[in-house]
C-alpha positions as semicolon CSV with decimal commas, in nm:
position;residue;x (nm);y (nm);z (nm)
1;X;-0,933;1,196;-2,089
2;X;-0,792;0,855;-1,998
3;X;-0,735;0,674;-1,670
4;X;-0,457;0,420;-1,611
5;X;-0,367;0,184;-1,329
6;X;-0,034;0,197;-1,149
7;X;0,126;-0,044;-1,399
8;X;0,042;0,164;-1,706
9;X;-0,262;-0,030;-1,832
10;X;-0,540;0,193;-1,964
11;X;-0,865;0,147;-1,771
12;X;-1,096;0,386;-1,956
13;X;-1,104;0,672;-2,204
14;X;-1,362;0,940;-2,275
15;X;-1,393;1,255;-2,482
16;X;-1,452;1,352;-2,845
17;X;-1,558;1,031;-3,021
18;X;-1,354;1,121;-3,330
19;X;-1,037;1,162;-3,125
20;X;-1,108;0,841;-2,928
21;X;-1,141;0,651;-3,257
22;X;-0,820;0,800;-3,397
23;X;-0,605;0,722;-3,093
24;X;-0,743;0,367;-3,090
25;X;-0,557;0,321;-3,419
26;X;-0,229;0,357;-3,229
27;X;-0,349;0,120;-2,952
28;X;-0,429;0,407;-2,716
29;X;-0,734;0,225;-2,584
30;X;-0,857;0,041;-2,274
31;X;-0,664;-0,279;-2,209
32;X;-0,342;-0,155;-2,372
33;X;-0,017;-0,106;-2,179
34;X;0,153;0,232;-2,207
35;X;0,422;0,167;-1,950
36;X;0,765;0,285;-2,064
37;X;0,896;-0,069;-2,106
38;X;0,609;-0,134;-2,349
39;X;0,578;0,197;-2,530
40;X;0,903;0,389;-2,461
41;X;0,872;0,765;-2,400
42;X;0,506;0,871;-2,375
43;X;0,294;1,079;-2,138
44;X;0,136;0,810;-1,919
45;X;0,435;0,574;-1,911
46;X;0,694;0,843;-1,843
47;X;0,480;1,011;-1,576
48;X;0,445;0,677;-1,396
49;X;0,816;0,601;-1,429
50;X;0,920;0,942;-1,292
51;X;0,639;0,970;-1,039
52;X;0,544;1,325;-1,140
53;X;0,321;1,516;-1,378
54;X;0,472;1,545;-1,723
55;X;0,385;1,657;-2,075
56;X;0,516;1,475;-2,383
57;X;0,468;1,695;-2,687
58;X;0,455;1,575;-3,048
59;X;0,808;1,477;-3,158
60;X;0,910;1,408;-2,797
61;X;0,732;1,073;-2,838
62;X;0,977;0,794;-2,913
63;X;0,760;0,628;-3,181
64;X;0,701;0,838;-3,492
65;X;0,334;0,746;-3,542
66;X;0,255;0,887;-3,196
67;X;0,410;1,225;-3,277
68;X;0,079;1,363;-3,403
69;X;-0,033;1,372;-3,041
70;X;0,047;1,558;-2,722
71;X;-0,006;1,401;-2,378
72;X;-0,034;1,566;-2,037
73;X;-0,029;1,309;-1,756
74;X;-0,035;1,324;-1,376
75;X;0,014;1,027;-1,141
76;X;-0,226;0,947;-0,858
77;X;-0,078;0,857;-0,520
78;X;-0,251;0,675;-0,235
79;X;-0,158;0,769;0,125
80;X;0,114;0,540;0,256
81;X;0,235;0,425;-0,086
82;X;0,546;0,555;-0,260
83;X;0,455;0,437;-0,609
84;X;0,161;0,577;-0,806
85;X;-0,156;0,368;-0,791
86;X;-0,298;0,524;-1,105
87;X;-0,271;0,806;-1,354
88;X;-0,480;1,070;-1,531
89;X;-0,393;1,157;-1,891
90;X;-0,522;1,419;-2,133
91;X;-0,427;1,345;-2,495
92;X;-0,511;1,543;-2,805
93;X;-0,372;1,647;-3,147
94;X;-0,052;1,840;-3,084
95;X;-0,172;2,146;-3,277
96;X;-0,486;2,169;-3,061
97;X;-0,357;2,061;-2,720
98;X;-0,356;2,353;-2,479
99;X;-0,078;2,418;-2,232
100;X;-0,337;2,422;-1,954
101;X;-0,388;2,049;-2,009
102;X;-0,121;1,953;-1,758
103;X;-0,282;2,182;-1,498
104;X;-0,617;2,011;-1,554
105;X;-0,457;1,665;-1,531
106;X;-0,293;1,761;-1,200
107;X;-0,621;1,896;-1,063
108;X;-0,808;1,576;-1,151
109;X;-0,529;1,362;-1,001
110;X;-0,544;1,564;-0,677
111;X;-0,922;1,520;-0,661
112;X;-0,885;1,142;-0,702
113;X;-0,615;1,137;-0,432
114;X;-0,843;1,323;-0,192
115;X;-1,119;1,067;-0,251
116;X;-0,871;0,786;-0,185
117;X;-0,751;0,956;0,134
118;X;-1,107;0,996;0,261
119;X;-1,193;0,635;0,177
120;X;-0,879;0,510;0,353
121;X;-0,967;0,711;0,663
122;X;-1,311;0,547;0,680
123;X;-1,165;0,198;0,632
124;X;-0,898;0,254;0,896
125;X;-1,163;0,372;1,143
126;X;-1,356;0,048;1,082
127;X;-1,042;-0,152;1,167
128;X;-0,975;0,059;1,477
129;X;-1,333;0,008;1,592
130;X;-1,292;-0,371;1,560
131;X;-0,968;-0,345;1,760
132;X;-1,133;-0,144;2,039
133;X;-1,430;-0,381;2,051
134;X;-1,202;-0,682;2,107
135;X;-0,947;-0,505;2,328
136;X;-1,070;-0,654;2,655
137;X;-1,150;-1,003;2,523
138;X;-0,802;-1,146;2,472
139;X;-0,437;-1,103;2,560
140;X;-0,226;-0,971;2,273
141;X;-0,416;-0,785;2,000
142;X;-0,295;-0,605;1,686
143;X;-0,487;-0,407;1,423
144;X;-0,341;-0,391;1,072
145;X;-0,476;-0,177;0,786
146;X;-0,521;-0,275;0,421
147;X;-0,164;-0,166;0,343
148;X;-0,019;-0,398;0,607
149;X;0,062;-0,117;0,852
150;X;0,006;-0,163;1,226
151;X;-0,250;0,097;1,338
152;X;-0,320;-0,041;1,685
153;X;-0,160;-0,276;1,938
154;X;-0,209;-0,332;2,309
155;X;0,079;-0,363;2,553
156;X;0,107;-0,747;2,548
157;X;0,117;-0,735;2,168
158;X;0,390;-0,471;2,170
159;X;0,596;-0,696;2,398
160;X;0,548;-1,022;2,206
161;X;0,432;-0,954;1,851
162;X;0,520;-0,604;1,730
163;X;0,895;-0,545;1,733
164;X;1,069;-0,210;1,671
165;X;1,094;-0,324;1,308
166;X;0,723;-0,404;1,289
167;X;0,578;-0,747;1,222
168;X;0,775;-1,056;1,122
169;X;0,786;-1,164;0,759
170;X;0,577;-1,474;0,836
171;X;0,303;-1,263;0,991
172;X;0,313;-1,010;0,706
173;X;0,277;-1,292;0,456
174;X;-0,023;-1,436;0,642
175;X;-0,184;-1,092;0,661
176;X;-0,137;-1,042;0,286
177;X;-0,310;-1,378;0,222
178;X;-0,602;-1,284;0,445
179;X;-0,641;-0,941;0,281
180;X;-0,645;-1,102;-0,064
181;X;-0,902;-1,353;0,054
182;X;-0,655;-1,635;-0,008
183;X;-0,700;-1,769;0,346
184;X;-0,952;-1,755;0,628
185;X;-0,915;-1,870;0,988
186;X;-0,802;-2,131;1,068
187;X;-0,613;-2,095;0,741
188;X;-0,499;-1,754;0,861
189;X;-0,332;-1,900;1,171
190;X;0,045;-1,849;1,189
191;X;0,315;-1,926;1,447
192;X;0,571;-1,668;1,548
193;X;0,841;-1,638;1,813
194;X;0,770;-1,371;2,071
195;X;0,969;-1,241;2,364
196;X;0,793;-1,483;2,601
197;X;0,790;-1,789;2,381
198;X;0,595;-1,906;2,080
199;X;0,258;-1,736;2,036
200;X;-0,022;-1,878;1,824
201;X;-0,194;-1,602;1,633
202;X;-0,523;-1,601;1,447
203;X;-0,551;-1,347;1,169
204;X;-0,914;-1,241;1,106
205;X;-1,018;-1,010;0,820
206;X;-1,214;-0,692;0,889
207;X;-1,467;-0,617;0,617
208;X;-1,635;-0,298;0,500
209;X;-1,881;-0,293;0,209
210;X;-1,786;-0,651;0,127
211;X;-1,413;-0,573;0,100
212;X;-1,129;-0,674;0,332
213;X;-1,003;-0,345;0,475
214;X;-0,775;-0,477;0,748
215;X;-0,682;-0,764;0,978
216;X;-0,706;-0,824;1,351
217;X;-0,434;-1,046;1,499
218;X;-0,526;-1,224;1,822
219;X;-0,296;-1,431;2,044
220;X;-0,495;-1,739;2,143
221;X;-0,227;-1,947;2,314
222;X;0,120;-1,913;2,454
223;X;0,338;-2,212;2,533
C-alpha cells in the first residue's frame, strides 16, 4: 500500500517487506516520481492524469520491467479542488493481485477524502469565527479560506472589495503570500481600486494548530 502526493511523488509505502524490497528495485519507493511524464503508463501516474480510479495490469505497463506487477490506484480529492491532492495505490505481483484491490483502493481514498472534508470544515469555522468577532470593529471586512475562496464579507466589502468575479488578482496574490507565510502585516498590505476609490487593505492570517487556515482582509483607510 503506497501513498502519493498530487504530483505523483511517493510519500510512503507499507506491506509485505519482501514485496517492498522487490518494488524498490524498480524505483517504486518513497521519493520517486511516478507521474506519467516520468514513468509513462502506470497505476499511480495514470490515475492522477485521468483523475479516476484505475488498474494497470502486468503488460499494460509501458516499461517491460514493471510488467511483473499489477497496480490499483485511486486519486484523493479535496473539497473545492478539481485536481487530485493525493493518491492511494495497491501494488502486487500480477499473478497474486486480486481484482478487489481497486475496490479497496477506492475505499481508502474515500476515507481520506472524508477526513480532509472534516478538517476543512473545522478550519473554515475558525476563519468564520474570526470574521464574526471583527465584524463590528471596522468598515469593510472579508474572510478568505485556505483555498483562496471568499467565505464571508460584509456589505461595505461587497460594494468595494468583492466584485461579481471575486477578488482582484493583486489581492489574491497577497492572500497567497500570507497563507504561505511569505508575508505578514504590514507586508500583507495591498492597495486595490474599489467602487468608492482606493482602499487600503491589511491581510491578516488566521491560524489553527500553528497553521495558516485563512485570511481576514480589513479596510483601514479610504481616500
